[in-house]
Coordinates of C-alpha atoms in Angstrom, one line a residue:
Chain R
X1 CA 48.2 5.5 -14.6
X2 CA 47.0 8.1 -12.2
X3 CA 48.7 11.4 -11.6
X4 CA 48.7 13.6 -8.5
X5 CA 45.8 16.0 -8.3
X6 CA 46.8 19.7 -8.2
X7 CA 45.8 21.6 -5.0
X8 CA 44.5 25.0 -6.1
X9 CA 43.3 26.7 -2.9
X10 CA 45.1 30.0 -2.3
X11 CA 47.1 29.9 -5.6
X12 CA 45.6 32.7 -7.7
X13 CA 47.8 32.0 -10.8
X14 CA 46.9 28.3 -10.8
X15 CA 43.2 29.1 -10.2
X16 CA 43.1 31.5 -13.2
X17 CA 45.0 29.0 -15.4
X18 CA 42.6 26.2 -14.4
X19 CA 39.4 28.3 -14.9
X20 CA 40.6 29.5 -18.3
X21 CA 40.8 26.0 -19.6
X22 CA 37.0 25.6 -19.5
X23 CA 33.9 27.0 -21.0
X24 CA 31.5 24.8 -19.0
X25 CA 31.3 23.7 -15.4
X26 CA 29.1 20.8 -14.4
X27 CA 28.3 20.9 -10.7
X28 CA 27.2 18.1 -8.4
X29 CA 25.1 19.9 -5.7
X30 CA 24.9 18.2 -2.3
X31 CA 28.4 18.3 -0.8
X32 CA 29.6 21.0 -3.2
X33 CA 27.1 23.9 -3.1
X34 CA 25.4 22.9 0.1
X35 CA 25.1 20.1 2.7
X36 CA 21.5 19.1 3.5
X37 CA 19.8 22.5 4.1
X38 CA 23.0 24.4 4.8
X39 CA 24.4 26.4 1.9
X40 CA 28.2 26.8 2.0
X41 CA 29.4 30.4 2.4
X42 CA 30.3 31.9 -0.9
X43 CA 28.4 29.5 -3.1
X44 CA 26.3 32.2 -4.8
X45 CA 29.3 34.5 -5.3
X46 CA 31.3 31.7 -6.8
X47 CA 28.6 30.9 -9.3
X48 CA 28.2 34.6 -10.2
X49 CA 32.0 34.9 -10.6
X50 CA 32.1 32.0 -13.1
X51 CA 29.2 33.4 -15.0
X52 CA 30.9 36.8 -15.1
X53 CA 33.8 35.1 -16.8
X54 CA 31.4 33.7 -19.5
X55 CA 31.2 30.2 -18.2
X56 CA 28.2 27.9 -18.7
X57 CA 27.0 26.5 -15.4
X58 CA 25.1 23.2 -15.3
X59 CA 23.7 21.6 -12.1
X60 CA 23.7 17.8 -12.3
X61 CA 21.7 15.8 -9.8
X62 CA 20.7 12.2 -9.5
X63 CA 17.5 13.2 -7.7
X64 CA 14.7 11.5 -9.8
X65 CA 11.6 12.6 -7.8
X66 CA 12.1 16.3 -8.5
X67 CA 11.5 18.0 -11.9
X68 CA 13.8 20.8 -12.9
X69 CA 11.1 23.3 -11.9
X70 CA 11.0 21.6 -8.4
X71 CA 14.8 21.7 -8.2
X72 CA 14.8 25.4 -9.2
X73 CA 12.5 26.1 -6.2
X74 CA 15.0 24.3 -4.0
X75 CA 17.9 26.3 -5.4
X76 CA 15.9 29.5 -4.9
X77 CA 15.0 28.6 -1.3
X78 CA 18.7 28.0 -0.6
X79 CA 19.7 31.3 -2.2
X80 CA 21.6 29.7 -5.1
X81 CA 21.1 31.7 -8.3
X82 CA 20.1 29.5 -11.2
X83 CA 17.7 29.2 -14.1
X84 CA 15.7 26.1 -15.0
X85 CA 17.7 25.5 -18.2
X86 CA 20.9 25.0 -16.2
X87 CA 19.4 22.1 -14.2
X88 CA 20.0 18.5 -15.2
X89 CA 18.2 15.9 -13.1
X90 CA 18.1 12.2 -13.7
X91 CA 14.4 12.2 -14.7
X92 CA 15.2 15.0 -17.2
X93 CA 18.2 13.0 -18.3
X94 CA 16.0 10.0 -18.9
X95 CA 13.4 12.0 -20.8
X96 CA 16.1 13.5 -23.1
X97 CA 17.6 10.0 -23.6
X98 CA 14.2 8.6 -24.5
X99 CA 13.1 11.4 -26.8
X100 CA 16.4 12.3 -28.5
X101 CA 18.7 9.3 -28.3
X102 CA 16.6 6.1 -28.2
X103 CA 15.2 5.3 -31.6
X104 CA 11.8 3.7 -30.8
X105 CA 9.5 2.3 -33.4
X106 CA 6.4 4.5 -34.0
X107 CA 4.1 2.0 -32.3
X108 CA 6.4 1.6 -29.2
X109 CA 6.9 5.1 -28.0
X110 CA 5.0 4.9 -24.7
X111 CA 6.8 4.7 -21.4
X112 CA 5.7 2.7 -18.3
X113 CA 6.9 5.0 -15.5
X114 CA 7.7 4.0 -12.0
X115 CA 8.3 7.3 -10.3
X116 CA 6.8 10.4 -8.8
X117 CA 5.6 13.8 -10.2
X118 CA 9.1 15.0 -11.1
X119 CA 9.4 12.2 -13.6
X120 CA 6.0 12.8 -15.0
X121 CA 6.7 16.5 -15.5
X122 CA 9.9 15.8 -17.4
X123 CA 8.3 13.2 -19.6
X124 CA 5.5 15.6 -20.4
X125 CA 8.0 18.4 -21.1
X126 CA 9.5 16.2 -23.8
X127 CA 6.1 15.2 -25.1
X128 CA 6.7 11.5 -24.3
X129 CA 3.4 9.5 -23.7
X130 CA 3.4 7.5 -20.6
X131 CA 1.3 5.5 -18.2
X132 CA 2.0 4.6 -14.5
X133 CA 3.6 7.3 -12.5
X134 CA 1.3 8.8 -9.9
X135 CA -1.9 7.4 -11.5
X136 CA -4.0 5.9 -8.7
X137 CA -5.0 3.1 -11.1
X138 CA -1.5 1.6 -10.5
X139 CA -1.6 2.1 -6.7
X140 CA -4.1 -0.7 -6.1
X141 CA -3.7 -4.2 -4.7
X142 CA -2.8 -7.0 -7.0
X143 CA -5.9 -9.2 -7.7
X144 CA -5.9 -12.9 -8.5
X145 CA -7.4 -12.3 -11.9
X146 CA -4.4 -10.1 -12.8
X147 CA -2.2 -13.2 -13.3
X148 CA -4.1 -14.4 -16.3
X149 CA -4.7 -11.0 -17.7
X150 CA -1.0 -10.1 -17.5
X151 CA 0.1 -13.6 -18.7
X152 CA -2.2 -13.3 -21.7
X153 CA -1.2 -9.7 -22.5
X154 CA -4.8 -8.6 -22.2
X155 CA -5.1 -5.1 -23.5
X156 CA -7.2 -4.2 -20.4
X157 CA -3.9 -4.3 -18.4
X158 CA -1.0 -4.6 -20.9
X159 CA -0.6 -1.6 -23.2
X160 CA 0.9 -2.9 -26.5
X161 CA 2.5 0.5 -27.2
X162 CA 4.9 0.4 -24.2
X163 CA 8.5 0.5 -25.5
X164 CA 10.3 1.7 -22.4
X165 CA 10.1 0.9 -18.7
X166 CA 11.6 3.8 -16.7
X167 CA 12.3 3.1 -13.0
X168 CA 13.0 5.9 -10.5
X169 CA 12.3 6.5 -6.9
X170 CA 8.6 5.7 -6.2
X171 CA 7.2 6.0 -2.7
X172 CA 4.2 4.1 -4.0
X173 CA 6.1 1.1 -5.4
X174 CA 4.0 -2.1 -5.2
X175 CA 3.6 -5.7 -6.4
X176 CA 1.4 -4.7 -9.4
X177 CA 4.0 -2.2 -10.7
X178 CA 6.9 -4.8 -10.4
X179 CA 4.7 -7.3 -12.3
X180 CA 3.9 -4.9 -15.1
X181 CA 7.4 -3.6 -15.5
X182 CA 8.7 -7.2 -15.6
X183 CA 6.2 -8.2 -18.3
X184 CA 6.8 -5.1 -20.4
X185 CA 10.6 -5.8 -20.4
X186 CA 10.1 -9.5 -21.2
X187 CA 7.9 -8.3 -24.2
X188 CA 10.8 -6.2 -25.5
X189 CA 10.6 -2.9 -23.7
X190 CA 13.9 -1.1 -23.0
X191 CA 14.8 -1.2 -19.3
X192 CA 15.9 2.2 -18.0
X193 CA 16.6 3.5 -14.5
X194 CA 16.9 7.2 -13.6
X195 CA 19.8 6.2 -11.4
X196 CA 21.2 3.3 -9.5
X197 CA 21.9 4.7 -6.1
X198 CA 20.7 2.0 -3.9
X199 CA 20.2 4.3 -0.9
X200 CA 18.9 7.9 -0.4
X201 CA 20.5 9.9 2.4
X202 CA 18.0 11.7 4.7
X203 CA 18.1 12.8 8.4
X204 CA 21.7 11.5 8.8
X205 CA 20.5 8.0 7.8
X206 CA 19.8 6.0 4.7
X207 CA 16.5 5.0 3.0
X208 CA 15.7 3.1 -0.2
X209 CA 17.0 4.9 -3.2
X210 CA 16.0 4.7 -6.9
X211 CA 18.4 1.8 -7.5
X212 CA 16.6 -0.3 -5.0
X213 CA 13.4 0.1 -7.0
X214 CA 15.2 -1.7 -9.9
X215 CA 16.6 -4.5 -7.7
X216 CA 13.7 -6.9 -8.0
X217 CA 13.6 -6.5 -11.8
X218 CA 17.3 -7.0 -12.1
X219 CA 17.1 -10.3 -10.0
X220 CA 14.1 -11.6 -12.0
X221 CA 15.4 -10.6 -15.4
X222 CA 19.1 -11.2 -14.9
X223 CA 19.5 -7.9 -16.7
X224 CA 20.8 -4.5 -15.6
X225 CA 19.0 -1.3 -16.7
X226 CA 20.6 1.5 -18.6
X227 CA 21.1 4.1 -15.9
X228 CA 20.6 7.7 -16.6
X229 CA 22.3 9.2 -13.5
X230 CA 25.9 9.8 -12.6
X231 CA 28.3 8.0 -13.1
X232 CA 26.5 6.5 -16.1
X233 CA 27.7 7.9 -19.4
X234 CA 24.1 7.8 -20.8
X235 CA 23.6 10.8 -18.6
X236 CA 26.7 12.5 -20.0
X237 CA 25.4 11.8 -23.5
X238 CA 22.0 13.3 -22.5
X239 CA 23.8 16.4 -21.1
X240 CA 25.7 16.7 -24.4
X241 CA 22.5 16.1 -26.3
X242 CA 21.1 19.3 -24.7
X243 CA 24.1 21.6 -24.3
X244 CA 26.3 20.6 -27.3
X245 CA 29.3 21.6 -25.2
X246 CA 32.9 20.8 -26.1
X247 CA 33.9 18.0 -23.8
X248 CA 37.6 19.0 -23.9
X249 CA 36.5 22.4 -22.5
X250 CA 34.2 21.2 -19.8
X251 CA 35.0 20.4 -16.1
X252 CA 33.0 18.2 -13.7
X253 CA 33.0 19.5 -10.1
X254 CA 32.0 17.1 -7.3
X255 CA 32.7 15.8 -3.8
X256 CA 32.6 12.1 -4.5
X257 CA 35.4 10.5 -6.5
X258 CA 33.6 7.3 -7.3
X259 CA 30.5 9.0 -8.8
X260 CA 31.2 12.7 -9.7
X261 CA 34.9 12.5 -10.6
X262 CA 34.4 9.1 -12.3
X263 CA 31.5 10.6 -14.3
X264 CA 33.8 13.4 -15.6
X265 CA 36.8 11.2 -16.3
X266 CA 34.8 8.5 -18.1
X267 CA 33.0 11.2 -20.0
X268 CA 36.5 12.4 -21.3
X269 CA 35.9 15.9 -20.0
X270 CA 38.8 18.3 -20.2
X271 CA 39.0 18.4 -16.4
X272 CA 37.7 17.3 -13.0
X273 CA 37.7 19.3 -9.8
X274 CA 37.0 17.8 -6.4
X275 CA 36.1 19.7 -3.2
X276 CA 36.7 18.5 0.4
X277 CA 33.3 19.7 1.7
X278 CA 31.5 16.5 1.1
X279 CA 32.0 12.7 1.1
X280 CA 35.4 12.0 -0.3
X281 CA 38.4 12.7 1.9
X282 CA 41.8 14.2 1.0
X283 CA 43.2 10.7 1.2
X284 CA 40.6 9.4 -1.3
X285 CA 41.5 12.3 -3.7
X286 CA 45.2 11.9 -3.4
X287 CA 45.5 8.1 -3.2
X288 CA 42.2 6.6 -4.4
X289 CA 41.6 4.7 -7.6
X290 CA 39.8 7.6 -9.1
X291 CA 41.6 11.0 -8.8
X292 CA 40.5 14.4 -10.0
X293 CA 42.8 16.7 -12.0
X294 CA 42.6 19.3 -9.2
X295 CA 41.0 19.9 -5.8
X296 CA 40.0 22.6 -3.4
X297 CA 39.1 22.8 0.2
X298 CA 35.8 24.3 -0.7
X299 CA 34.1 25.6 -3.8
X300 CA 34.4 29.3 -2.9
X301 CA 38.2 29.0 -3.0
X302 CA 37.7 29.6 -6.7
X303 CA 37.1 33.2 -5.8
X304 CA 40.8 33.4 -5.1
X305 CA 41.2 33.7 -8.8
X306 CA 39.8 37.3 -8.6
X307 CA 42.8 38.6 -6.6
Chain K
X1 CA 33.0 -37.0 -9.5
X2 CA 29.5 -37.7 -10.8
X3 CA 28.1 -41.2 -11.5
X4 CA 25.5 -42.2 -13.9
X5 CA 21.9 -42.2 -12.5
X6 CA 20.1 -45.5 -12.4
X7 CA 17.0 -45.8 -14.5
X8 CA 14.4 -47.7 -12.3
X9 CA 11.2 -47.6 -14.4
X10 CA 10.0 -51.1 -15.2
X11 CA 12.6 -52.9 -13.1
X12 CA 10.8 -54.4 -10.1
X13 CA 13.9 -55.8 -8.4
X14 CA 15.8 -52.5 -8.7
X15 CA 12.7 -50.6 -7.5
X16 CA 12.4 -52.8 -4.4
X17 CA 16.1 -52.6 -3.7
X18 CA 15.9 -48.8 -4.0
X19 CA 12.8 -48.4 -1.8
X20 CA 14.2 -50.7 0.9
X21 CA 17.2 -48.4 1.4
X22 CA 15.0 -45.6 2.8
X23 CA 12.7 -44.9 5.7
X24 CA 11.8 -41.4 4.7
X25 CA 10.8 -39.9 1.4
X26 CA 10.9 -36.1 1.0
X27 CA 8.7 -34.9 -1.9
X28 CA 8.8 -31.8 -4.0
X29 CA 5.2 -31.3 -5.1
X30 CA 4.7 -29.4 -8.4
X31 CA 6.2 -31.4 -11.2
X32 CA 6.3 -34.6 -9.1
X33 CA 2.8 -35.1 -7.7
X34 CA 1.0 -32.7 -10.0
X35 CA 1.5 -30.0 -12.5
X36 CA -0.5 -26.8 -11.8
X37 CA -4.0 -28.1 -11.1
X38 CA -3.6 -31.5 -12.9
X39 CA -2.7 -34.4 -10.6
X40 CA -0.6 -37.1 -12.2
X41 CA -2.3 -40.5 -12.5
X42 CA -1.3 -42.9 -9.7
X43 CA 0.0 -40.2 -7.3
X44 CA -2.4 -41.1 -4.5
X45 CA -1.8 -44.9 -5.0
X46 CA 2.0 -44.4 -4.9
X47 CA 1.9 -42.4 -1.6
X48 CA -0.4 -45.1 -0.1
X49 CA 2.0 -47.8 -1.3
X50 CA 5.0 -46.1 0.3
X51 CA 3.1 -45.7 3.6
X52 CA 2.0 -49.4 3.5
X53 CA 5.7 -50.2 3.4
X54 CA 6.2 -48.1 6.6
X55 CA 7.8 -45.1 4.9
X56 CA 7.6 -41.6 6.4
X57 CA 6.3 -39.2 3.7
X58 CA 7.2 -35.4 3.9
X59 CA 5.9 -32.8 1.4
X60 CA 8.5 -30.0 1.0
X61 CA 7.4 -26.8 -0.7
X62 CA 9.0 -23.3 -1.1
X63 CA 5.5 -21.7 -1.2
X64 CA 5.7 -19.1 1.6
X65 CA 2.2 -17.6 1.3
X66 CA 0.4 -20.8 2.4
X67 CA 0.5 -22.2 5.9
X68 CA 0.6 -26.0 6.3
X69 CA -3.2 -25.9 6.9
X70 CA -3.7 -24.0 3.7
X71 CA -1.5 -26.5 1.8
X72 CA -3.4 -29.4 3.3
X73 CA -6.5 -28.0 1.8
X74 CA -4.8 -27.8 -1.6
X75 CA -3.6 -31.5 -1.3
X76 CA -7.2 -32.5 -0.3
X77 CA -8.7 -30.6 -3.3
X78 CA -6.3 -32.4 -5.6
X79 CA -7.1 -35.8 -4.0
X80 CA -3.6 -36.3 -2.6
X81 CA -3.9 -38.0 0.8
X82 CA -1.8 -36.3 3.5
X83 CA -1.9 -35.0 7.0
X84 CA -0.7 -31.5 8.2
X85 CA 2.3 -33.0 10.1
X86 CA 3.7 -34.3 6.8
X87 CA 3.8 -30.8 5.2
X88 CA 6.9 -28.7 5.3
X89 CA 6.6 -25.2 3.7
X90 CA 9.2 -22.4 3.7
X91 CA 7.2 -20.3 6.2
X92 CA 7.0 -23.2 8.5
X93 CA 10.7 -23.9 7.9
X94 CA 11.5 -20.3 8.8
X95 CA 9.4 -20.5 12.0
X96 CA 11.1 -23.7 13.1
X97 CA 14.5 -22.2 12.3
X98 CA 13.7 -19.1 14.4
X99 CA 12.2 -21.0 17.4
X100 CA 14.4 -24.0 17.5
X101 CA 17.7 -23.2 15.8
X102 CA 18.4 -19.4 16.1
X103 CA 19.4 -18.5 19.7
X104 CA 18.0 -15.0 20.1
X105 CA 18.6 -12.9 23.2
X106 CA 15.5 -12.6 25.4
X107 CA 14.9 -9.0 24.5
X108 CA 15.3 -9.6 20.7
X109 CA 12.8 -12.4 20.1
X110 CA 10.3 -10.5 17.9
X111 CA 10.1 -10.8 14.1
X112 CA 9.4 -8.1 11.6
X113 CA 7.4 -10.1 9.0
X114 CA 7.1 -9.3 5.3
X115 CA 4.6 -11.9 4.1
X116 CA 1.0 -13.0 4.0
X117 CA -1.3 -15.0 6.3
X118 CA 0.5 -18.3 5.8
X119 CA 3.6 -16.8 7.3
X120 CA 1.6 -15.3 10.2
X121 CA -0.1 -18.6 11.0
X122 CA 3.2 -20.5 11.1
X123 CA 4.8 -17.9 13.3
X124 CA 1.8 -18.1 15.7
X125 CA 2.0 -21.9 15.7
X126 CA 5.6 -21.6 17.0
X127 CA 4.6 -18.9 19.5
X128 CA 6.9 -16.4 17.9
X129 CA 5.9 -12.8 18.5
X130 CA 5.9 -10.7 15.3
X131 CA 4.8 -7.4 13.8
X132 CA 4.1 -6.6 10.2
X133 CA 2.6 -9.3 8.1
X134 CA -1.0 -8.4 7.0
X135 CA -1.4 -5.7 9.7
X136 CA -3.0 -2.7 7.8
X137 CA -0.8 -0.3 9.9
X138 CA 2.1 -1.4 7.6
X139 CA 0.1 -1.0 4.4
X140 CA 0.1 2.7 4.5
X141 CA 1.9 5.3 2.4
X142 CA 5.3 6.5 3.6
X143 CA 5.1 10.0 5.2
X144 CA 7.8 12.7 5.2
X145 CA 7.9 12.6 9.1
X146 CA 8.8 8.8 8.9
X147 CA 12.4 9.7 7.8
X148 CA 13.2 11.3 11.1
X149 CA 11.3 8.9 13.3
X150 CA 13.0 5.9 11.6
X151 CA 16.5 7.5 11.6
X152 CA 16.1 8.3 15.3
X153 CA 14.8 4.8 16.1
X154 CA 11.7 6.4 17.6
X155 CA 9.8 3.7 19.5
X156 CA 6.5 4.9 17.9
X157 CA 7.8 3.2 14.7
X158 CA 10.9 1.1 15.5
X159 CA 10.3 -1.8 17.9
X160 CA 13.5 -2.3 20.0
X161 CA 12.7 -6.0 20.5
X162 CA 12.9 -6.9 16.8
X163 CA 15.7 -9.5 16.4
X164 CA 14.7 -11.0 13.0
X165 CA 13.5 -9.7 9.7
X166 CA 11.7 -12.5 7.8
X167 CA 11.0 -11.8 4.1
X168 CA 8.6 -13.9 2.1
X169 CA 6.2 -13.2 -0.8
X170 CA 4.1 -10.2 0.1
X171 CA 1.5 -8.9 -2.3
X172 CA 1.4 -5.7 -0.2
X173 CA 5.1 -5.0 -0.3
X174 CA 5.7 -1.3 -0.1
X175 CA 8.3 1.5 0.5
X176 CA 7.5 1.6 4.3
X177 CA 8.2 -2.1 4.7
X178 CA 11.5 -1.9 2.8
X179 CA 12.6 1.0 5.0
X180 CA 11.7 -0.7 8.2
X181 CA 13.3 -4.0 7.2
X182 CA 16.5 -2.2 6.2
X183 CA 16.7 -0.3 9.5
X184 CA 16.0 -3.3 11.6
X185 CA 18.8 -5.3 9.9
X186 CA 21.2 -2.3 10.2
X187 CA 20.4 -2.3 13.9
X188 CA 21.4 -5.9 14.2
X189 CA 18.4 -8.1 13.3
X190 CA 19.0 -11.4 11.5
X191 CA 18.1 -11.2 7.8
X192 CA 16.0 -14.3 6.8
X193 CA 14.2 -15.1 3.6
X194 CA 11.6 -17.9 3.3
X195 CA 13.1 -18.7 -0.1
X196 CA 15.0 -17.0 -2.8
X197 CA 13.1 -18.0 -5.9
X198 CA 13.1 -14.7 -7.8
X199 CA 10.0 -15.7 -9.8
X200 CA 6.7 -17.4 -9.1
X201 CA 5.1 -19.5 -12.0
X202 CA 1.5 -18.8 -12.6
X203 CA -0.8 -19.1 -15.7
X204 CA 2.2 -20.4 -17.8
X205 CA 4.1 -17.2 -17.1
X206 CA 6.3 -15.7 -14.3
X207 CA 5.5 -13.2 -11.6
X208 CA 7.6 -11.7 -8.8
X209 CA 8.6 -14.4 -6.3
X210 CA 9.7 -14.3 -2.6
X211 CA 13.3 -13.8 -3.7
X212 CA 12.4 -10.6 -5.5
X213 CA 11.1 -9.2 -2.2
X214 CA 14.6 -9.5 -0.7
X215 CA 16.3 -7.9 -3.8
X216 CA 16.1 -4.3 -2.7
X217 CA 17.5 -5.2 0.8
X218 CA 20.3 -7.2 -0.6
X219 CA 21.3 -4.3 -2.9
X220 CA 21.1 -1.7 -0.1
X221 CA 22.8 -3.9 2.6
X222 CA 25.3 -5.7 0.4
X223 CA 24.3 -8.8 2.4
X224 CA 22.4 -12.0 1.4
X225 CA 19.7 -13.4 3.7
X226 CA 19.8 -16.8 5.2
X227 CA 17.2 -18.6 3.0
X228 CA 14.9 -21.2 4.5
X229 CA 13.6 -22.8 1.2
X230 CA 15.2 -25.4 -1.1
X231 CA 18.0 -25.8 -1.9
X232 CA 19.2 -24.0 1.3
X233 CA 20.5 -26.4 3.9
X234 CA 18.9 -24.2 6.6
X235 CA 15.6 -25.8 5.4
X236 CA 17.1 -29.3 5.6
X237 CA 18.2 -28.5 9.2
X238 CA 14.7 -27.4 10.0
X239 CA 13.2 -30.6 8.5
X240 CA 15.6 -32.6 10.6
X241 CA 14.8 -30.4 13.6
X242 CA 11.2 -31.6 13.3
X243 CA 11.4 -35.2 12.1
X244 CA 14.7 -36.3 13.6
X245 CA 15.1 -38.7 10.6
X246 CA 18.3 -40.6 9.7
X247 CA 19.7 -38.7 6.7
X248 CA 21.4 -41.8 5.4
X249 CA 18.0 -43.5 5.2
X250 CA 16.2 -40.6 3.6
X251 CA 15.6 -39.9 -0.1
X252 CA 14.7 -36.6 -1.8
X253 CA 12.3 -36.9 -4.8
X254 CA 12.0 -34.0 -7.2
X255 CA 11.8 -32.8 -10.8
X256 CA 14.5 -30.1 -10.7
X257 CA 18.1 -31.1 -10.4
X258 CA 19.3 -27.6 -9.5
X259 CA 17.0 -27.2 -6.5
X260 CA 15.4 -30.5 -5.4
X261 CA 18.3 -32.9 -6.2
X262 CA 20.9 -30.4 -5.1
X263 CA 19.0 -30.0 -1.8
X264 CA 19.2 -33.8 -1.2
X265 CA 22.8 -34.2 -2.2
X266 CA 24.1 -31.2 -0.2
X267 CA 22.0 -32.4 2.7
X268 CA 23.9 -35.7 2.5
X269 CA 20.7 -37.8 2.2
X270 CA 21.1 -41.5 1.5
X271 CA 19.5 -41.0 -1.9
X272 CA 18.0 -38.7 -4.5
X273 CA 15.3 -39.7 -7.1
X274 CA 14.4 -37.5 -10.1
X275 CA 11.2 -37.8 -12.1
X276 CA 10.8 -36.7 -15.8
X277 CA 7.4 -35.2 -15.3
X278 CA 8.6 -31.7 -14.5
X279 CA 11.3 -29.2 -15.4
X280 CA 14.5 -31.1 -15.7
X281 CA 15.0 -33.2 -18.9
X282 CA 16.6 -36.7 -19.2
X283 CA 19.7 -34.9 -20.6
X284 CA 19.9 -32.7 -17.4
X285 CA 19.6 -35.8 -15.3
X286 CA 22.2 -37.9 -17.2
X287 CA 24.7 -35.2 -18.1
X288 CA 24.1 -32.1 -15.9
X289 CA 26.3 -30.9 -13.1
X290 CA 23.9 -32.2 -10.5
X291 CA 22.8 -35.8 -11.0
X292 CA 20.3 -37.9 -8.9
X293 CA 21.2 -41.4 -7.7
X294 CA 18.2 -42.7 -9.7
X295 CA 15.4 -41.6 -11.9
X296 CA 11.9 -42.5 -13.1
X297 CA 9.7 -41.5 -16.0
X298 CA 7.0 -40.6 -13.5
X299 CA 6.5 -41.1 -9.8
X300 CA 3.8 -43.8 -10.1
X301 CA 6.5 -46.0 -11.7
X302 CA 7.4 -46.8 -8.1
X303 CA 4.2 -49.0 -8.1
X304 CA 6.2 -51.4 -10.3
X305 CA 7.8 -52.6 -7.1
X306 CA 4.6 -54.3 -6.1
X307 CA 4.8 -56.8 -8.9

C-alpha cells in the first residue's frame, strides 16, 4: 500500500501543519542543501527558520572519508550554518555502532580499519583502538612470506585482539589489506562497512565508492557486511543511539527515494519529505515503489510557512 | 539425466577401452598430477605412457600470474615431463581469445591489463599491445586531479585505443587501476577476466584470487566479465582455437567435479575422468550434480592398462 505524496510548496497552512508534526529533521546533504559546490538559494535561511521553531537539525551523510570536523569545514565553506554535534557521517555512525551497540568481548575490541583519516578520527573520538587506516605499514607490497605468516596467524602480522573489520573508502586499498581483512573475518571478526554505495560521484562522472572496497571480501566470504550508511537501519540505530529522538516526531528529508526516503520509512520515522532538487524525479516520487509523505520543489519552499 | 560413473582402477580391459576412445587428454594439474609441492607417484610414467600411445597431452591451469614458460619451469622442478606448447594457462587463454576470437576494430586493439608478468608475457607472445600490467606508472597513488582527467577522458590518462580490459590476479591492485578499468569498460571496452576463482589456495589457507580482482568492477558496473579460465567455455574455445582437436575424441581429467568435470561436460568432450587425489570425494563423484564418465583412485592407475 502506497499513498500519494502531499505537495507542500506554496501552501502555508499545509507547511505549518507538516512542520509542527516534527521535533527533529534529518537532512541528506548533496541534492538537498547543495549540489556539488553550489549551495541552493535559501538553504541557510531555511535551517535557521527550523531552528527558530525549536527543531533539532541533523545532517546525515554516507561520506566515509571525512570526519565530522572535516564535514563541518565543508559546511562552513559553503555558508551552511551547523555545529559538529549535528553532523552524522557513516564513519561516525560506524564508530558509534562499534562503541555503543556491538557488544565485543574484552579481548576483541580492536578494529582493523580500511579507510582514510576521517574514519581514524571518528574511531579515536570514541576511544576505539584500531590498526590499519592510513598507517604506512599497511601500504606496502604483499611479500611471498606473508602467505605463511597470515595462514599461521603469526602475531607479527595478525593481531589476536581484532574483533571488527571496518571497510570504508580507502584510496590506498591494496592486496595486503584485502588479505588481512579476509583472514580477520574468517577468524571471527564482525564485518562492517561504512556504506555500500558502489560508486562515488565526482566531476559529473563515477568513481569507486566505499561499497566497491567490500566487493572482493563479499565475493570471497559469501557474506554481506553490516552497512552503517543510508539506507541501512544500523545507521538509524546509531543516530538514535546518539540523539535519543522520538522516531514518531522525526522527519527524513532527501532527494533520493531509494536511499533517503527508504531510510526514513524503514526507520519508522513520523514523516519523510522529498525535494526535487536532486536525483529523484517527480515521477519517481509520485509513482515509484518508495514514496515520501510529502514533497517540495526545493528545500527553501519550507520558508513559505512563515507567511 | 546423470549416469553412474565407471570405476576403472584395476580393470585392465576397461582402462584400455577407455584410453582408446581418446586422442587428447586435458589435465588439470593441482590435485591430479601433484598436490602443492608433492608430486604423486607415477605421474611422469603415466604421462609418458599416454604419449607412447600417441595421445596429445594438454595441461590446463587457471593460474593467471604465470606464463607458460614460468609454468614449464614449475613442471620441470616437479619432475613432470612437458613442453611449453602443451601448457594452457588462463592468461594464455585470454591472449588467444583476444587475438584469435574477439574481432576488435582496428583502432580498439589495445588491452588495459590488470595482472602480473605472466599475463604480460602471454599478451606479448600474441603481439597484443597493452598498457598497465607491471608498469610502475600504474602503481602510484590516486591524485585529486585524476578525477577530472579521467571524467574528461583526457588522453594524458585515458588511452582512446583501449578495446579490452583484462583482469587477472594482481598483487599491485589499487584504486587507480579500478578507476581506469571502470572507465574503459563504460567507454565500451570488452570486460574479460582470466578466471573467476575468488580465492587462491596457499599454505593450507585461502588468499584473494583473480576473481576477487573483478569483484569491485562487477558491483560498480552490474556486469559480469567473460571469464577465460575453467569452467568457462571461452577457455575451451581458446584451447580448440590452438589445438584444433576433435572434441568427441578428447577427455578432461580433473579432481574437481564443479570446475574440471563441468568444463569437460559443458565443452561436449567425448569423456571426463575424475581422480580421488584432490578436492572432490567419491560421494561427490557418484552422487553429485556433475558426474564424470569414469573415475580412478589416482591418475597412475591408468598404468594398469599396460598389463
